[in-house]
Short mmCIF file of C-alpha atoms in Angstrom, two decimals:
data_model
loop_
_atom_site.label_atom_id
_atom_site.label_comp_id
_atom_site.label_asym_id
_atom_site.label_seq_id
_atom_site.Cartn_x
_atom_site.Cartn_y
_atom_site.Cartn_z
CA UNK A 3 35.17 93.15 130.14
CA UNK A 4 34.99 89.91 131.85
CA UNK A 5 34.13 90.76 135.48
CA UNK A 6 35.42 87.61 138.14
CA UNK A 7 32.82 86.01 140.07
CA UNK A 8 31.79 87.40 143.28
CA UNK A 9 33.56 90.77 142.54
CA UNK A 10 31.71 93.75 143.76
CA UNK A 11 30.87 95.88 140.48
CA UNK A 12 30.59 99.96 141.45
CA UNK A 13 29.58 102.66 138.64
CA UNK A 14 31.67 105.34 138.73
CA UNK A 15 29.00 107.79 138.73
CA UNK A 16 29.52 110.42 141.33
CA UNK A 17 33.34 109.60 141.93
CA UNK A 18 33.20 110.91 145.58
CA UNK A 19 31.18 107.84 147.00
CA UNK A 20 33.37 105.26 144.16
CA UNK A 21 36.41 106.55 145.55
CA UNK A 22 35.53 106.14 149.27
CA UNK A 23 34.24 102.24 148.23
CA UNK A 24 38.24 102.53 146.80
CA UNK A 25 39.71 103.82 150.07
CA UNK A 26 37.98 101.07 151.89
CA UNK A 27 38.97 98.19 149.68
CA UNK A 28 42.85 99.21 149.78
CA UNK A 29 42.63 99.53 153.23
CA UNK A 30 40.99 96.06 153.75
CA UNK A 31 43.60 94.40 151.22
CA UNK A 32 40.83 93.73 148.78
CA UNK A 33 42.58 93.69 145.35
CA UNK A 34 40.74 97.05 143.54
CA UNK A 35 40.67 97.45 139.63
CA UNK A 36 38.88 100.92 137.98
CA UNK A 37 37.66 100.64 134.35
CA UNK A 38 37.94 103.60 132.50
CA UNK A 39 38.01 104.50 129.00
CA UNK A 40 41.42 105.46 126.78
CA UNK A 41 44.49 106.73 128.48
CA UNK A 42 43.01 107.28 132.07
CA UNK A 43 45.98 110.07 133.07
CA UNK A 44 44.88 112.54 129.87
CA UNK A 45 42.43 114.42 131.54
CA UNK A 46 40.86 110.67 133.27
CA UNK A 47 40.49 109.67 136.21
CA UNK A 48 44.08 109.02 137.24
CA UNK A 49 44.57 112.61 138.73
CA UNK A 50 41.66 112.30 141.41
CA UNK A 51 42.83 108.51 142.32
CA UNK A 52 46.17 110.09 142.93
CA UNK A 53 44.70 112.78 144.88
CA UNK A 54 43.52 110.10 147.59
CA UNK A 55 46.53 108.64 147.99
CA UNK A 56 45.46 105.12 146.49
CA UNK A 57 48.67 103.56 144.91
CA UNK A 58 47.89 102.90 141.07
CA UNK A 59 49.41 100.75 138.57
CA UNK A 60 47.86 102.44 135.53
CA UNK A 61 47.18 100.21 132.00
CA UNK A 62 46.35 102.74 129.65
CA UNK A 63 44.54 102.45 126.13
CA UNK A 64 44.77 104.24 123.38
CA UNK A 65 43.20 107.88 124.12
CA UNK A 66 40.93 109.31 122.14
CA UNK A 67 43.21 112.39 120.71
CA UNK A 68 45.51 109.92 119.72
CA UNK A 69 42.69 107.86 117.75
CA UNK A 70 41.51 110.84 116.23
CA UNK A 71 44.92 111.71 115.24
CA UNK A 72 45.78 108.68 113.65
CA UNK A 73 42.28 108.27 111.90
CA UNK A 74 43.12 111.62 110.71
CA UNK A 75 46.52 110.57 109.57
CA UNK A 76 48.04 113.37 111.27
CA UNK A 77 51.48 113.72 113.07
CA UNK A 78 50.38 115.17 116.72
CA UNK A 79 53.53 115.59 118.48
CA UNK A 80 53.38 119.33 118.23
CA UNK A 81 49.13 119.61 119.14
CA UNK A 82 47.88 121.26 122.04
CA UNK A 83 45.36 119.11 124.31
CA UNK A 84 42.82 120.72 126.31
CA UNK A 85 39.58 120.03 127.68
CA UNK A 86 36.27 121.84 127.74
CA UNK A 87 34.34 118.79 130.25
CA UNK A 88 33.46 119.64 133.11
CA UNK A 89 34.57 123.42 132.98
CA UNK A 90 34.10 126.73 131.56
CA UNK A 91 34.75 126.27 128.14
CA UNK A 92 36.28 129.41 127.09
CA UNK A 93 39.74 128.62 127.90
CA UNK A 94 39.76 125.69 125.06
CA UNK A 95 37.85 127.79 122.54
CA UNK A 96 40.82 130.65 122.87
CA UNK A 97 43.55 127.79 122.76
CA UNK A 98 41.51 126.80 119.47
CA UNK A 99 41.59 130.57 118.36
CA UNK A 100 45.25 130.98 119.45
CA UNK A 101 46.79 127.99 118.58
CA UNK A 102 47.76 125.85 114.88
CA UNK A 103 46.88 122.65 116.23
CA UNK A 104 44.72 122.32 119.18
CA UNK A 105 42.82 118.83 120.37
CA UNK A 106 39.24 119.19 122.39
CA UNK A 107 37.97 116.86 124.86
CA UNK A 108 34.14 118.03 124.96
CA UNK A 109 30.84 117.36 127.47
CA UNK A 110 27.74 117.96 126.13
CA UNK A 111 26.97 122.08 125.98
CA UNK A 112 30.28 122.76 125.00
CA UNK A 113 30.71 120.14 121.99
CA UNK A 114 31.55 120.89 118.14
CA UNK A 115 28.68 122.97 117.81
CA UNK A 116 29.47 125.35 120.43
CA UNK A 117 32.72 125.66 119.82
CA UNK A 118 32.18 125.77 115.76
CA UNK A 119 30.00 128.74 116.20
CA UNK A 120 33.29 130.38 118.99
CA UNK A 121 35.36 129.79 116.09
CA UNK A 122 33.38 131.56 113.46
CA UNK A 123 36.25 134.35 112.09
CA UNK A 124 38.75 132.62 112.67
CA UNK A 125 40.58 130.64 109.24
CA UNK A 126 40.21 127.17 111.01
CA UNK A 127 39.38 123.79 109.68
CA UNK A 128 37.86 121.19 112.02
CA UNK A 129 37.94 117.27 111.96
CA UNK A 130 35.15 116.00 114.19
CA UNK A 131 35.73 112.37 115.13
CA UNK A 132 32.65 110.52 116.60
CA UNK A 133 31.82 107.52 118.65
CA UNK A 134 35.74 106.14 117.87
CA UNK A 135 36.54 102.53 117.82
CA UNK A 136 32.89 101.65 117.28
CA UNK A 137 30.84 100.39 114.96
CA UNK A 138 29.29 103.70 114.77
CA UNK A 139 32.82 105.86 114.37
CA UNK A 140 32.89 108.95 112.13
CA UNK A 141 35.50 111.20 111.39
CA UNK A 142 34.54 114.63 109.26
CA UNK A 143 36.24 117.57 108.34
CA UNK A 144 33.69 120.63 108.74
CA UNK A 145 33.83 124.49 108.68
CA UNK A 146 33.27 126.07 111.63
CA UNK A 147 30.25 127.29 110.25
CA UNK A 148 29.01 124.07 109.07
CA UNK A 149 29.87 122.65 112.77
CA UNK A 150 27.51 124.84 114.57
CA UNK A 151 24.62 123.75 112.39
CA UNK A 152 25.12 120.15 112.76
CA UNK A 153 24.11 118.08 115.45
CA UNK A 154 26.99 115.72 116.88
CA UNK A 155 26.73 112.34 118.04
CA UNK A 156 28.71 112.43 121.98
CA UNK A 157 31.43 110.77 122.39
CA UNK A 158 33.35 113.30 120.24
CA UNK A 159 36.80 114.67 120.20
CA UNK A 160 37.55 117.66 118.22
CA UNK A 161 40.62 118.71 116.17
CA UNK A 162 40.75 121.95 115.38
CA UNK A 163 43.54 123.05 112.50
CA UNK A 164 44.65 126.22 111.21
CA UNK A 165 44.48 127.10 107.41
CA UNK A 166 47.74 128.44 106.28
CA UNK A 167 47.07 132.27 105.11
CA UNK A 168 48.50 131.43 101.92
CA UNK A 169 46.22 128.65 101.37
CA UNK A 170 42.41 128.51 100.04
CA UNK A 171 40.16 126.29 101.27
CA UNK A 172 39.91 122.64 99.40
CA UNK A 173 36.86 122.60 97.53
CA UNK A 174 35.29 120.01 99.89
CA UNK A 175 35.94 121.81 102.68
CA UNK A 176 34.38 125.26 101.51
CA UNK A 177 31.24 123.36 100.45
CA UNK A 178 30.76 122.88 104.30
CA UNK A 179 31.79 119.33 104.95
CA UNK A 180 33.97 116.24 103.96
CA UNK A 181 33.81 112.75 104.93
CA UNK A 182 38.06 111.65 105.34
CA UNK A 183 38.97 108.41 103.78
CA UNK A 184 41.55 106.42 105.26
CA UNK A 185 44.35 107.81 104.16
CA UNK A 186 42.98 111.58 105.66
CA UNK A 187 43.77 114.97 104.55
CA UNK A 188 46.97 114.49 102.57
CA UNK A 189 48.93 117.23 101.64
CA UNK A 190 47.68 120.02 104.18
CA UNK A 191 49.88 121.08 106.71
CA UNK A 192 48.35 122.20 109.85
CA UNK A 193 49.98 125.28 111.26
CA UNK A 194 50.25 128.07 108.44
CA UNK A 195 52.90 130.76 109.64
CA UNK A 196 52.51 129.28 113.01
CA UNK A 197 55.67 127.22 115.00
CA UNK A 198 54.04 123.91 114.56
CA UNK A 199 55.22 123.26 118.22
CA UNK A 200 52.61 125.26 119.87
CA UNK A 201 54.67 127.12 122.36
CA UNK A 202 54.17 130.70 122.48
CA UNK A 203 57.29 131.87 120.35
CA UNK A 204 57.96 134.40 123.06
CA UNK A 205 58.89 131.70 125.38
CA UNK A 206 62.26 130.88 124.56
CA UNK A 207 62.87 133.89 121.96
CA UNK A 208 63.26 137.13 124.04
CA UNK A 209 59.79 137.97 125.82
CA UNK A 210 57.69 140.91 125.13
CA UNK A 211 58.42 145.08 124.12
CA UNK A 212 60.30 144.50 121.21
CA UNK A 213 62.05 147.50 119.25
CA UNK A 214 59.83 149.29 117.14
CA UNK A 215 62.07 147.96 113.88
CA UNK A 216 60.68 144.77 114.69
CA UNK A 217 57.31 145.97 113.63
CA UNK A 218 55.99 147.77 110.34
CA UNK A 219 54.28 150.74 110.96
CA UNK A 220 53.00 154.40 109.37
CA UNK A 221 54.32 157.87 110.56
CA UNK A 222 55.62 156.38 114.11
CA UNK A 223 51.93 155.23 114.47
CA UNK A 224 53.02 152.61 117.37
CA UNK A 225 52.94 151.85 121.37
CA UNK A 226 57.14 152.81 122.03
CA UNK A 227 58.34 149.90 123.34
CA UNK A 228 58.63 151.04 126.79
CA UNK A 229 54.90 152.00 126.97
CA UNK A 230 54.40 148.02 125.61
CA UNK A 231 56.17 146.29 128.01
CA UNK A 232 53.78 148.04 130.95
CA UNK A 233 50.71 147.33 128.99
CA UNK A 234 50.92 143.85 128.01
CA UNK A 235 51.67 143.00 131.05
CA UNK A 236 48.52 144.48 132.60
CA UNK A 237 46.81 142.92 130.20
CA UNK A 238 48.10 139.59 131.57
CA UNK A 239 47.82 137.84 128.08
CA UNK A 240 48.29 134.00 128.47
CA UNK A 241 46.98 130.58 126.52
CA UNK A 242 43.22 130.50 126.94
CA UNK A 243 42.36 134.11 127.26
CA UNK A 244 41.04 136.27 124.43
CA UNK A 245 42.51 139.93 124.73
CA UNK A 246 41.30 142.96 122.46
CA UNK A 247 43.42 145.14 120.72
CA UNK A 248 41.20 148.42 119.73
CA UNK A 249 42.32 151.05 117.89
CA UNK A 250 45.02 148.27 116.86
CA UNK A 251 47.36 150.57 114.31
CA UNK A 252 50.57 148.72 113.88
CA UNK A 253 49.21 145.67 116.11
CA UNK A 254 52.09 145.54 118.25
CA UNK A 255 50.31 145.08 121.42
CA UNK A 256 48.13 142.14 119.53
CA UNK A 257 50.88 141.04 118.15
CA UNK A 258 52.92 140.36 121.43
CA UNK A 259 49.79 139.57 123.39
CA UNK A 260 49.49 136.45 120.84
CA UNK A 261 53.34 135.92 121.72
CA UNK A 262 52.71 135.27 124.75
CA UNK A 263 49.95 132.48 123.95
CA UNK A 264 46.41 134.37 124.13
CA UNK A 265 43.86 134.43 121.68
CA UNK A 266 43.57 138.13 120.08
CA UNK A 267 41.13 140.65 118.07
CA UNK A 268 42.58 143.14 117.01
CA UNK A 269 39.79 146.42 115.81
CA UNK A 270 41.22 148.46 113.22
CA UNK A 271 39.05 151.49 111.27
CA UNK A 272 42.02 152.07 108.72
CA UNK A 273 42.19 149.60 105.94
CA UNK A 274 45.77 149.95 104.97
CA UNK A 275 46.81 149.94 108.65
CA UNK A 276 44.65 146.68 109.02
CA UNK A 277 47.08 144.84 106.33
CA UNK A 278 49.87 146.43 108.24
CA UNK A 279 48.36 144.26 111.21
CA UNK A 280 48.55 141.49 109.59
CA UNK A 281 52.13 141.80 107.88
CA UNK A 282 53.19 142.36 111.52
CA UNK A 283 51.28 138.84 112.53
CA UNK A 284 52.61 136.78 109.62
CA UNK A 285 56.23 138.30 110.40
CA UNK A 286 56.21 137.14 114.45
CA UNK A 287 54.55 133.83 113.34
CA UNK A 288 51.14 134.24 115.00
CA UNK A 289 47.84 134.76 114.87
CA UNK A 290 45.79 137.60 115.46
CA UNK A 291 42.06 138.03 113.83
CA UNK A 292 41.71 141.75 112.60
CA UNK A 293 37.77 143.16 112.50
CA UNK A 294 38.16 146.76 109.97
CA UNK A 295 35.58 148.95 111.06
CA UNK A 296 34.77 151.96 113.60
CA UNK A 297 34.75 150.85 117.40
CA UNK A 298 32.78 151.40 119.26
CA UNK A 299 30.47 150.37 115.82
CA UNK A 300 32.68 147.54 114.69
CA UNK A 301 32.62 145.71 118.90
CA UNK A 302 29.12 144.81 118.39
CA UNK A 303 28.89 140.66 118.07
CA UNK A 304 32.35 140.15 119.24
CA UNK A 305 33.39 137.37 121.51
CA UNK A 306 33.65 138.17 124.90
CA UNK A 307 37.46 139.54 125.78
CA UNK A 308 38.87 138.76 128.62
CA UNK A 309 41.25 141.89 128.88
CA UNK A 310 40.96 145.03 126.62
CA UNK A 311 43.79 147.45 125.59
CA UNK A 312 42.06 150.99 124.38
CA UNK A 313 44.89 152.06 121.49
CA UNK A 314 42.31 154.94 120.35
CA UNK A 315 39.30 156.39 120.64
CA UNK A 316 37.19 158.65 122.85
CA UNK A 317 35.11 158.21 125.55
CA UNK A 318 32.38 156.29 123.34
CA UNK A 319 34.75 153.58 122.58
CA UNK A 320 35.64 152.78 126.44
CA UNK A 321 32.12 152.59 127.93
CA UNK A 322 31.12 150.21 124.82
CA UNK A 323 34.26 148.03 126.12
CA UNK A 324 33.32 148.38 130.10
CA UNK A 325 29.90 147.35 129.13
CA UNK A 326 31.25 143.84 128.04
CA UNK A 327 32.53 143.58 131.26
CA UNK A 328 35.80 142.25 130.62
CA UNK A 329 38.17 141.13 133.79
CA UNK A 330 40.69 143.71 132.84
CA UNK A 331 40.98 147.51 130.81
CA UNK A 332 44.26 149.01 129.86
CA UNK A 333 44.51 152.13 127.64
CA UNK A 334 47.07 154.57 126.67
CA UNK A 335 46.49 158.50 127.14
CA UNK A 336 48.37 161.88 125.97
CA UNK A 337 46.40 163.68 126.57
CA UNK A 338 45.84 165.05 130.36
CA UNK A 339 42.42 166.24 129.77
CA UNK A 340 40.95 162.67 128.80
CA UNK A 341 42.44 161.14 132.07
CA UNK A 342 39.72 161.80 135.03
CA UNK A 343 37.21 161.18 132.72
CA UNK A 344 38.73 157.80 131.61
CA UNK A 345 39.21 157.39 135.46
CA UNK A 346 35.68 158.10 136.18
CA UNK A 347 34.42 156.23 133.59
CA UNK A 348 35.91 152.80 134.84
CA UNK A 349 35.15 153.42 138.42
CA UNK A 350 31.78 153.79 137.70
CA UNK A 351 31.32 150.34 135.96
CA UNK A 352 32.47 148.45 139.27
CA UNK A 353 36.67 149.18 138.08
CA UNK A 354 39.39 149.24 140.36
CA UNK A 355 42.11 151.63 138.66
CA UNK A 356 45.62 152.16 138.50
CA UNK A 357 47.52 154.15 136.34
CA UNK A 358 51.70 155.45 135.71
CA UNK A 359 52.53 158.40 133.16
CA UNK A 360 55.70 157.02 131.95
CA UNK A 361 58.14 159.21 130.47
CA UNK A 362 61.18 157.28 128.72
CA UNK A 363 64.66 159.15 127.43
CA UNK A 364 66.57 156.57 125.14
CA UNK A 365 70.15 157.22 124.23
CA UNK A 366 71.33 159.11 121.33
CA UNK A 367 75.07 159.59 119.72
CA UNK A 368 76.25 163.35 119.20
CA UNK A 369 79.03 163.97 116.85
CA UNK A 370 82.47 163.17 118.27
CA UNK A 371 81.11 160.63 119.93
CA UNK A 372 79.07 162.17 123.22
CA UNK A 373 75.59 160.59 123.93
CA UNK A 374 72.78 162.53 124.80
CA UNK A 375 69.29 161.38 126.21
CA UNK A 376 66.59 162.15 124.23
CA UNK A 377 63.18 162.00 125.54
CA UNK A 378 59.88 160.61 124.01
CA UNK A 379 56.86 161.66 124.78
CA UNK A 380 54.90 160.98 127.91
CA UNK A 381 51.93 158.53 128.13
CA UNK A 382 49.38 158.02 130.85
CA UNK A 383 48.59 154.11 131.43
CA UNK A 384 45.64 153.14 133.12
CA UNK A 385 44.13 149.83 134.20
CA UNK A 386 41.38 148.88 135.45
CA UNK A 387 40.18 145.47 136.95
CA UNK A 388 36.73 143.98 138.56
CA UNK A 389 37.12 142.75 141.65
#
């Protein structure tokens, strides 16, 4: 960019010291211009020129999600954006494991290949484009288990897509890695049994604790509704956290969890109860990522959770949770006998804990028309949370 002569030329660098030089210059009535890449309000530097009060007249360029969109020759009007620069990176790797159709701004440690390797488990296809609008640009479609083997060229912007759950992988793409032509990966869509908007479906379609005829389930194997509405929202389940479901049965709590935008793993010893989980995730349009196995056995190697609901299990399977440390532990108990210990248990890892025994009666028609209340049975709730 032609610079005029005599202008003063400052690096952005540190921006506390550039936007002082700013401050100065508007103050003075020294004309001011700041060079910055793409669309400068995406997650640029328009935010932080804002925050000092300097009055902008903003010229964007085309950003770099909506380059790698159109390289891509994808619609994006319905993708997430997030960032991982500059932050902890979590939050964007859950969005990736929650969401269809998310779009990652990186930094260096928390590029493709960290976030590849995140995604590991999860049915996800990702187009990596590289150095765009350059001599040098690259756009591939990867694996996540091809992207945390290769090395990536920075700048990058990630796409990550989910594969539809009645779909296979494209030859290509199984074999690790695909270079797109022009015209990009026709003929795919990108959000399987997921709303293609993005928005957590719970949003504008009736919240969480659903009837149980909403859900499949074995035997009345299920958290009653009344019990769910108490424990997701301890859980606090939102986009960019990752909550556990163990001892998952039907998957309700999972299922709503992922409703409400979070990431979820949901643990699962029963095999036929484990395709239950997933009928119940296809039918609410979302995604959950089921792990069939023993806890606390089957926990080992799993991504850190941010909150944990205990579904089943005995003591075993709550001090392997407590030992990952996550922010928040909710489980359900009938059990008296297994409630100090359970209490004890998280107050000795550093928990502060809370807990309700909630006993619902729901309505019931008699013959000739009376209604009775009839009662279900009561369940303990218990949370704990570090400080």
């Amino acid at each position: 960019v032609p610079v005029p002569a005599g202008a003063a030329t400052v690096a952005l660098g540190s921006l506390a010291p550039a936007v002082r030089r700013l401050t100065a210059a508007v103050a003075d009535g020294v004309p001011a211009v700041v060079l910055a890449s793409g669309d400068p309000g995406l997650f640029g530097i328009v935010r932080r020129l804002r925050a000092a009060g300097l009055p902008l007249r903003v010229v964007p360029a085309v950003s770099s999600v909506a380059a790698a969109f159109a390289r891509a020759g994808m619609p994006w009007d319905g993708a997430a954006v997030v960032t991982a620069h500059g932050r902890d990176p979590r939050p964007a790797l859950n969005a990736c494991r929650a969401l269809p159709l998310v779009a990652v701004l990186t930094a260096p440690g928390a590029g493709v290949a960290e976030l590849g390797a995140g995604l590991i488990g999860w049915s996800r296809r990702l187009l990596v484009a590289e150095h765009l609008g350059t001599d040098a640009e690259r756009v591939r479609e990867v694996t996540p288990e091809r992207a945390a083997t290769e090395t990536w060229s920075d700048p990058h912007v990630l796409l990550s897509i989910a594969i539809p759950a009645d779909a296979g992988r494209a030859d290509a793409v199984a074999a690790g890695c695909v270079e797109l032509s022009d015209a990009g990966p026709a003929g795919r869509g990108s959000s399987g049994g997921m709303r293609s908007d993005n928005q957590p479906a719970a949003a504008p379609y009736g919240g969480w604790a659903l009837p149980e005829a909403r859900y499949a389930h074995r035997d009345s194997m299920i958290t009653k509704s009344e019990v769910r509405a108490l424990v997701v929202a301890r859980l606090r389940p939102r986009l960019g956290r990752l909550v556990w479901d163990v001892g998952a049965g039907s998957g309700s709590v999972g299922v709503e969890c992922a409703l409400l935008g979070a990431a979820v793993l949901a643990v699962e010893q029963d095999a036929r109860a484990g395709e239950t989980i997933r009928a119940n995730a296809a039918a609410h349009a979302v995604d959950v990522r089921l792990v069939v196995g023993r806890a606390p056995a089957a926990l080992a190697g799993l991504p850190e959770p941010d909150a944990v609901f205990v579904g089943g299990g005995g003591p075993e399977v709550l001090a392997a949770v407590v030992a990952r440390e996550p922010g928040r532990v909710v489980l359900t108990l009938a059990a008296l006998d297994r409630v100090a210990p359970a209490v004890g248990l998280l107050r000795a890892a550093g928990y502060t804990v809370e807990g309700s025994q909630l006993s619902a009666a729901r309505l019931a028609d008699l013959p000739g028309g009376s209604i009775r209340l009839a009662a279900t049975n009561p369940v303990v709730v218990l949370t704990g949370e570090r400080p």
